[in-house]
Structures are given as structure tokens and as C-alpha cells.
Coordinates of C-alpha atoms in Angstrom, one line a residue:
M1 CA 24.9 94.3 152.5
T2 CA 27.5 95.4 150.0
D3 CA 26.8 98.7 148.1
K4 CA 26.9 97.7 144.4
L5 CA 28.5 100.6 142.6
Y6 CA 28.4 98.7 139.3
Y7 CA 24.6 99.4 139.2
E8 CA 25.2 103.1 139.5
S9 CA 27.4 103.0 136.4
S10 CA 28.4 99.9 134.4
H11 CA 31.3 101.8 133.0
R12 CA 32.9 102.7 136.3
K13 CA 36.4 101.1 136.5
D14 CA 37.8 102.1 139.9
F15 CA 36.7 103.0 143.4
E16 CA 37.7 103.3 147.1
A17 CA 36.1 101.2 149.8
Q18 CA 36.6 100.1 153.4
V19 CA 37.6 96.6 154.2
I20 CA 34.9 95.1 156.5
S21 CA 36.5 91.6 156.9
C22 CA 39.3 89.4 155.5
E23 CA 39.4 85.7 156.2
P24 CA 41.6 82.9 154.9
E25 CA 39.9 80.9 152.2
G26 CA 41.8 77.9 150.6
E27 CA 45.1 79.2 149.3
G28 CA 43.9 82.8 149.4
Y29 CA 41.5 85.1 151.2
K30 CA 37.9 86.1 151.2
V31 CA 37.4 89.9 151.5
V32 CA 34.2 91.8 152.2
L33 CA 34.0 95.6 151.4
D34 CA 31.4 98.2 152.3
K35 CA 31.0 98.9 148.5
T36 CA 32.4 97.5 145.3
V37 CA 32.6 97.9 141.5
F38 CA 33.5 94.1 141.2
F39 CA 30.5 92.3 139.7
P40 CA 30.0 88.9 141.2
E41 CA 29.2 85.9 139.0
G42 CA 25.5 85.9 138.1
G43 CA 22.9 86.1 135.4
G44 CA 25.0 83.9 133.1
Q45 CA 27.9 86.5 133.3
Y46 CA 31.3 85.6 134.9
A47 CA 32.8 87.6 137.8
D48 CA 35.0 90.6 137.4
T49 CA 38.7 90.3 138.3
G50 CA 41.3 93.0 139.0
I51 CA 43.3 94.7 141.7
L52 CA 42.3 95.6 145.2
G53 CA 44.6 97.3 147.7
G54 CA 47.6 95.8 145.9
V55 CA 46.4 92.2 145.8
H56 CA 44.7 90.4 142.9
V57 CA 41.0 89.7 142.9
L58 CA 40.6 86.3 141.2
D59 CA 36.8 85.9 141.7
A60 CA 33.7 87.5 143.2
Q61 CA 30.6 85.8 144.5
E62 CA 27.4 87.1 146.1
K63 CA 25.5 85.5 149.0
D64 CA 22.6 87.0 150.9
G65 CA 23.4 90.5 149.5
I66 CA 27.1 90.3 150.5
I67 CA 29.8 90.3 147.8
Y68 CA 32.9 88.2 148.6
H69 CA 36.1 89.1 146.8
Y70 CA 38.5 86.1 146.5
T71 CA 42.1 87.5 146.6
D72 CA 45.6 86.1 146.5
G73 CA 46.7 88.3 149.4
A74 CA 45.4 89.6 152.8
L75 CA 43.9 93.1 153.5
T76 CA 43.5 94.7 156.9
P77 CA 39.9 95.2 158.2
G78 CA 39.1 98.8 158.6
E79 CA 41.6 100.2 156.1
I80 CA 40.5 102.1 153.0
V81 CA 41.7 100.4 149.8
K82 CA 41.6 101.3 146.1
G83 CA 40.1 98.9 143.6
E84 CA 40.3 98.6 139.9
I85 CA 38.5 96.0 137.7
D86 CA 40.0 94.5 134.6
W87 CA 38.1 96.8 132.3
E88 CA 38.8 95.1 129.0
K89 CA 37.4 91.8 130.4
R90 CA 34.3 93.6 131.9
F91 CA 33.6 95.5 128.7
E92 CA 34.0 92.4 126.5
S93 CA 31.5 90.5 128.8
M94 CA 29.0 93.4 128.6
Q95 CA 29.3 93.3 124.8
Q96 CA 28.5 89.6 124.7
H97 CA 25.7 89.8 127.3
S98 CA 24.0 92.8 125.6
G99 CA 24.3 91.1 122.3
E100 CA 22.7 88.0 123.8
H101 CA 19.7 90.1 124.9
I102 CA 19.3 91.4 121.3
I103 CA 19.4 87.9 119.8
S104 CA 17.0 86.5 122.4
G105 CA 14.6 89.4 122.0
I106 CA 14.6 89.0 118.2
V107 CA 14.0 85.2 118.4
H108 CA 11.3 85.5 121.1
G109 CA 9.5 88.3 119.2
R110 CA 9.7 86.5 115.8
F111 CA 9.2 82.9 116.8
G112 CA 7.9 83.0 120.3
Y113 CA 10.8 80.8 121.4
N114 CA 12.3 81.1 124.9
N115 CA 16.0 81.3 125.8
V116 CA 16.3 78.2 128.0
G117 CA 20.1 78.3 128.4
F118 CA 22.8 80.9 128.3
H119 CA 26.5 80.4 128.8
L120 CA 29.1 83.2 128.6
G121 CA 32.5 81.7 128.5
A122 CA 36.0 83.2 128.2
D123 CA 36.0 83.0 124.4
Y124 CA 32.5 82.2 123.3
C125 CA 28.8 82.7 124.1
T126 CA 26.0 80.2 123.6
M127 CA 22.2 80.5 123.7
D128 CA 19.8 77.6 123.8
F129 CA 16.3 78.2 122.3
D130 CA 13.4 75.8 122.6
G131 CA 12.4 75.7 118.9
P132 CA 13.8 75.1 115.4
I133 CA 15.6 77.7 113.4
T134 CA 16.8 77.3 109.8
K135 CA 20.2 78.6 108.4
E136 CA 18.3 81.2 106.3
Q137 CA 16.5 82.4 109.4
L138 CA 19.7 82.5 111.4
K139 CA 21.2 84.8 108.7
E140 CA 18.1 87.1 108.9
I141 CA 18.4 87.2 112.7
E142 CA 22.0 88.2 112.5
E143 CA 21.3 91.0 110.0
E144 CA 18.4 92.3 112.1
A145 CA 20.6 92.2 115.3
N146 CA 23.3 94.3 113.6
R147 CA 20.7 96.9 112.4
I148 CA 19.7 97.3 116.1
V149 CA 23.4 97.7 117.0
Y150 CA 23.8 100.5 114.4
K151 CA 20.7 102.3 115.7
N152 CA 22.7 102.9 118.9
L153 CA 19.6 102.5 121.0
N154 CA 19.8 103.5 124.7
I155 CA 19.7 100.4 127.0
E156 CA 17.5 101.2 129.9
I157 CA 17.7 99.8 133.4
L158 CA 14.3 99.7 135.2
Y159 CA 13.4 99.0 138.8
P160 CA 9.6 98.6 138.6
T161 CA 7.4 98.4 141.7
K162 CA 5.3 95.2 142.4
E163 CA 2.3 96.9 140.9
E164 CA 4.1 98.1 137.8
L165 CA 5.6 94.6 137.4
K166 CA 2.2 93.0 137.2
D167 CA 1.4 95.0 134.0
L168 CA 4.9 94.4 132.5
T169 CA 5.6 91.6 130.0
Y170 CA 9.2 90.6 130.3
R171 CA 11.5 87.5 129.8
S172 CA 12.7 85.7 132.8
K173 CA 13.9 82.1 133.3
I174 CA 13.5 82.0 137.1
E175 CA 11.2 83.3 139.8
I176 CA 12.7 86.4 141.4
E177 CA 12.2 87.4 145.0
G178 CA 12.5 91.1 146.1
Q179 CA 13.2 93.9 143.7
V180 CA 13.3 92.9 140.0
R181 CA 15.9 94.6 137.8
I182 CA 14.8 95.0 134.2
V183 CA 17.1 95.5 131.2
N184 CA 15.1 97.1 128.4
I185 CA 16.2 97.5 124.8
P186 CA 13.3 99.5 123.4
G187 CA 11.3 97.6 120.8
V188 CA 13.7 94.7 120.9
D189 CA 13.8 93.0 124.3
I190 CA 12.8 93.4 127.9
C191 CA 14.2 91.0 130.4
A192 CA 14.9 90.5 134.1
C193 CA 18.7 90.5 134.5
C194 CA 21.2 91.3 137.3
A195 CA 24.3 91.8 135.2
P196 CA 25.8 95.1 134.0
H197 CA 25.3 96.0 130.3
V198 CA 26.7 98.5 127.8
D199 CA 24.8 101.9 127.9
R200 CA 23.9 101.9 124.2
T201 CA 23.7 99.2 121.5
G202 CA 26.4 100.9 119.4
E203 CA 29.0 99.9 122.0
I204 CA 28.5 96.3 121.0
G205 CA 30.2 97.0 117.7
N206 CA 28.8 94.1 115.8
I207 CA 27.2 90.7 116.3
K208 CA 28.3 87.5 114.5
L209 CA 26.4 84.2 114.8
V210 CA 29.2 81.7 114.0
D211 CA 27.5 78.3 114.7
M212 CA 24.2 76.6 115.2
V213 CA 23.5 73.0 116.2
S214 CA 20.4 71.1 117.2
Y215 CA 20.0 70.8 120.9
K216 CA 17.2 69.2 122.9
G217 CA 14.6 69.7 120.3
G218 CA 15.7 73.3 119.7
E219 CA 18.8 75.1 118.7
R220 CA 22.1 76.1 120.3
I221 CA 23.5 79.3 118.8
T222 CA 27.1 80.4 119.3
M223 CA 27.6 84.1 119.1
L224 CA 30.6 86.5 119.1
S225 CA 30.1 90.2 119.7
G226 CA 32.3 93.3 119.6
S227 CA 36.0 92.6 120.1
R228 CA 35.5 88.9 119.9
A229 CA 33.8 89.2 116.6
L230 CA 36.6 91.4 115.3
A231 CA 39.3 88.9 116.5
D232 CA 37.4 86.0 114.8
H233 CA 37.2 88.0 111.6
Q234 CA 40.9 88.9 111.7
Q235 CA 41.8 85.2 112.3
K236 CA 39.6 84.0 109.4
E237 CA 40.9 86.8 107.1
E238 CA 44.5 85.7 107.8
S239 CA 43.6 82.1 107.0
V240 CA 41.9 83.1 103.8
K241 CA 44.9 85.2 102.7
K242 CA 47.3 82.3 103.4
I243 CA 45.1 79.9 101.4
S244 CA 44.7 82.4 98.6
A245 CA 48.5 82.8 98.4
L246 CA 49.0 79.0 98.3
L247 CA 46.4 78.6 95.6
C248 CA 47.5 81.7 93.7
A249 CA 43.9 82.9 93.8
K250 CA 42.2 86.2 94.9
D251 CA 40.7 86.3 98.4
T252 CA 37.2 86.4 97.0
E253 CA 37.8 83.4 94.8
V254 CA 39.3 81.0 97.4
A255 CA 36.2 78.8 97.6
E256 CA 36.1 78.3 93.8
A257 CA 39.9 77.5 93.8
V258 CA 39.5 75.0 96.6
E259 CA 36.6 73.3 94.8
K260 CA 38.7 73.1 91.6
L261 CA 41.6 71.6 93.7
K262 CA 39.2 69.1 95.2
E263 CA 38.0 68.0 91.7
E264 CA 41.6 67.7 90.5
Q265 CA 42.5 65.7 93.6
L266 CA 39.6 63.3 93.0
D267 CA 40.6 62.9 89.4
L268 CA 44.2 62.1 90.4
K269 CA 42.9 59.7 93.1
N270 CA 40.9 57.8 90.4
Q271 CA 44.0 57.7 88.2
V272 CA 46.2 56.3 91.0
S273 CA 43.5 53.8 91.8
A274 CA 43.4 52.6 88.1
L275 CA 47.2 52.4 88.0
K276 CA 47.2 50.4 91.3
Q277 CA 44.8 47.9 89.8
K278 CA 47.1 47.4 86.8
L279 CA 50.1 47.1 89.1
L280 CA 48.2 44.4 91.1
A281 CA 47.4 42.5 88.0
Y282 CA 51.1 42.5 86.9
Q283 CA 52.1 41.6 90.4
A284 CA 49.7 38.6 90.5
K285 CA 51.1 37.3 87.2
E286 CA 54.6 37.2 88.7
I287 CA 53.7 35.2 91.7
D288 CA 54.0 31.4 91.7
V289 CA 50.6 29.8 92.4
T290 CA 51.7 26.2 92.5
P291 CA 52.5 25.8 96.2
E292 CA 49.8 24.3 98.4
L293 CA 49.6 27.6 100.3
V294 CA 50.7 30.8 98.5
K295 CA 51.8 33.5 100.9
V296 CA 52.7 37.1 100.0
F297 CA 54.2 39.8 102.4
D298 CA 54.0 43.3 101.0
S299 CA 54.3 46.6 103.0
E300 CA 53.0 48.6 100.0
L301 CA 49.5 47.2 100.0
S302 CA 46.7 49.3 101.6
G303 CA 43.0 49.5 101.7
N304 CA 41.3 46.7 99.8
E305 CA 44.4 45.8 97.8
P306 CA 45.3 42.7 99.9
R307 CA 41.9 41.2 99.2
E308 CA 42.0 42.1 95.6
L309 CA 45.5 40.5 95.2
M310 CA 44.2 37.4 96.9
N311 CA 41.3 37.1 94.5
L312 CA 43.6 37.5 91.5
L313 CA 45.8 34.7 92.7
L314 CA 42.8 32.4 93.5
E315 CA 41.6 33.1 89.9
R316 CA 45.0 32.0 88.6
G317 CA 44.6 28.7 90.4
A318 CA 46.1 29.1 93.9
K319 CA 44.6 26.6 96.3
I320 CA 45.0 28.7 99.4
C321 CA 46.3 32.3 99.3
A322 CA 47.4 34.3 102.3
I323 CA 48.3 38.0 101.9
F324 CA 50.0 40.0 104.6
A325 CA 50.2 43.9 104.4
G326 CA 52.5 45.6 106.9
N327 CA 55.9 45.0 108.4
D328 CA 57.7 43.2 111.2
E329 CA 57.8 46.3 113.5
E330 CA 54.2 47.4 113.3
G331 CA 52.6 44.1 112.5
Y332 CA 50.4 42.8 109.7
R333 CA 46.9 42.9 108.4
Y334 CA 46.1 39.6 106.7
V335 CA 43.5 38.2 104.4
I336 CA 43.4 34.4 103.6
G337 CA 41.1 32.8 101.1
S338 CA 40.4 29.6 99.2
H339 CA 37.8 28.2 96.8
S340 CA 38.0 24.7 98.2
E341 CA 39.4 24.7 101.8
D342 CA 38.2 26.0 105.2
V343 CA 40.7 28.7 106.0
R344 CA 39.3 29.5 109.4
V345 CA 41.7 26.8 110.9
I346 CA 44.7 28.8 109.6
S347 CA 43.3 32.1 111.0
K348 CA 42.8 30.5 114.4
K349 CA 46.3 29.1 114.6
L350 CA 47.8 32.5 113.5
N351 CA 45.8 34.4 116.1
E352 CA 46.9 32.0 118.8
A353 CA 50.5 32.2 117.9
F354 CA 50.8 36.0 117.3
Q355 CA 48.2 37.7 119.5
G356 CA 46.0 38.2 116.5
R357 CA 42.4 39.2 116.1
G358 CA 40.1 38.3 113.3
G359 CA 38.0 35.7 111.6
G360 CA 35.4 35.2 108.9
K361 CA 33.8 32.6 106.7
P362 CA 35.2 29.2 105.6
Q363 CA 36.4 30.6 102.2
M364 CA 37.8 33.9 103.5
V365 CA 39.2 35.3 106.8
Q366 CA 40.6 38.7 107.7
G367 CA 42.5 40.0 110.8
S368 CA 45.6 41.5 112.2
L369 CA 48.6 40.2 114.2
K370 CA 52.0 41.0 115.6
G371 CA 55.0 38.9 114.4
T372 CA 57.8 38.7 111.9
A373 CA 57.4 37.4 108.3
K374 CA 59.8 34.6 109.1
N375 CA 57.9 33.3 112.1
I376 CA 54.5 33.7 110.3
S377 CA 55.9 31.7 107.4
E378 CA 57.0 28.9 109.7
I379 CA 53.5 28.6 111.2
L380 CA 51.9 28.6 107.8

């Protein structure tokens, strides 16, 4: 059994221990110590990393009470080594995990929902709850969570006896054998958990719920706490300042400025569309519609414009009209129509000759193909 020093103090950063064993494992080594501050992956929290006897600890896992340190170098069994965890990484993970307990406790107490999934990643934390939550309720949960942070409540670690456990109501997603470790935030949450936590809620700094999506009939909430929440705020503040400078608007008026810009863009888009319609009408008047098959190649046409130009030419009396939008290098989109002929025959021949795709009804076909305007004209 490995003596777990991180349970004596979650804020301990370094220690000395004796190397019990060191065995090759993959491209590195698997080291067992008599005691450790390195927390192994568990309880939804990732493992500590750091330095041990001059080599790097890349991972830590527990099996049958023994903690295995996965290192990039060998250590000598029997020697006394110094170890130091990556404290910033540990503290950040504790901020997230303690924040998750607060959110889960609030949701469970207010709605009776269970936390059925928890993932603490390198840059985000998600919680899955088995019931619906509205956006308004999410905001209220966030506000209540931060009030709890500001109260700087003491986070208690309890090791109740089996008899005491029978009378204790606590959250737990799994059946636990042996001694149960309870993390208690008074009046907020009481939950079985094996991971280290901050000592007081004030150390969390603040809690920000940045996203919520429907998930398996409930909600998946994404949370940032402490240093992660601060980094997120700084990044978003920088973005807002850049946008406000581009729009010549105050930071607090960015949303209104963007809305105004969106309206102006829509107005300009409508103006451009109206001008394009006029341009198509002028273009249609300049095209000779007397040939048996009128063909037009135009790289400027986009959207529904090929079809609109075809209809204008058919209205002017064209018997069969074929419009090609694109160029020789990238290929063409085509639309072919007629009021009197079955144009599917033309589409079929074009597709066969130029690796095309498309089809439609007797009076109109659409598709795309690869070829040059010269070769397409020859087939037509």
C-alpha cells in the first residue's frame, strides 16, 4: 500500500520517499514509492504530473492500493528521492473539481437532479444532469454558486464509520467498498469523492457556466472555475476591445453596434440583389435568342442567377436555353430549360462527356460538370 500524503494535505507540493520498485513500462518506467504526494487519476480528476528524483512523472495510476508513477527515466530501488508536483496544474484541477461539487450540490438541492457524468479536461469541465434546466435557471445557479465561493466556506473531509454512513445522506454515483471518503461543503453539498480539493471555497475564485446543451434527456453544463474563468474572461475582453475599436463603439455598446452593422449589411445585400436583377434583365436583352439552342457561359453568375437568366431568355422566345456558371479550370454549374423540348437528353449527353452529375424534369435540368467552354459548345 502506498501512503497517500495528498490526503494529509491537498496543498502539499513536495515530499521525500523511498523507491520500492522501478520496472520498464513501454518507452518509460513504472515506479512505486512508499509514500507520495502525486494524486493518481480518479474521481473524474486527472493525475498529477511533476518531478521525481530528477525524472519526469508523466502519469499516476492506482491499483489495489498501490500508486504507480509513470516516468521518463529510471530510479534505483531503495534510494530516497525528492518529488514535487506541478502545483499550478494540481491547484487548477482542485478549483474545477470543488466548483463542480458546488454546482452539483445546488442542482441536486434545487431540482433533485443527479450528476450522472463528470469530465475534467485540460481546458474545460463538463457536468451531465438527468433533468432539464432553463437558461434563466442556469444564470441563477451561477449566481448562487459564486455567493457560496465568496462565503469562503470550509470544505470538510470526513471518514465516517459504517454505522455513521447509514445515517448520512450523500451523493455517490457508484457503490464504494471499504472506507468511504466524504467531501462536505456545509449546507451546499455532501458527496463521496476520492480526489483532493481546495480547503475553502474562496480559493475557487469564481465560477463561470459558459455553455449548456441538451444531453440524453437532461443537460450538459460546461464550467470554468478560478484561473480558467479568469483566462476566459481576459480572452473575451480582448476580443470585445478589438471589435469595439473596429466598430468605433464603446465596449459596453458592442452588441448594439454589431446589430446595427448587421441591419446595414442586410440592407446593402437587398440593394445588391435588386441591382443584379436589373443587370440580368439588361444582359438578357443583349443575348440573341434566335439559335435553336441558346448557350451562355458566365463566370460572374452565382446562386439562382443562372436559372433566372434562363427564364428571362425563354420568356424572350428562346427554344432551348443552356446557362453555364463557372470557368474552365474549376468546372461549371449548368441549368438547361425549354418550354417545348425534353432537355433531359442534353443533360445526359453532357454528363456522359464531362463526368457530370445532375438531372431534372423534361422542361428543366440542373447539374455540374468538368470541361472547357469550347468542348461543351461542341457537344451542344
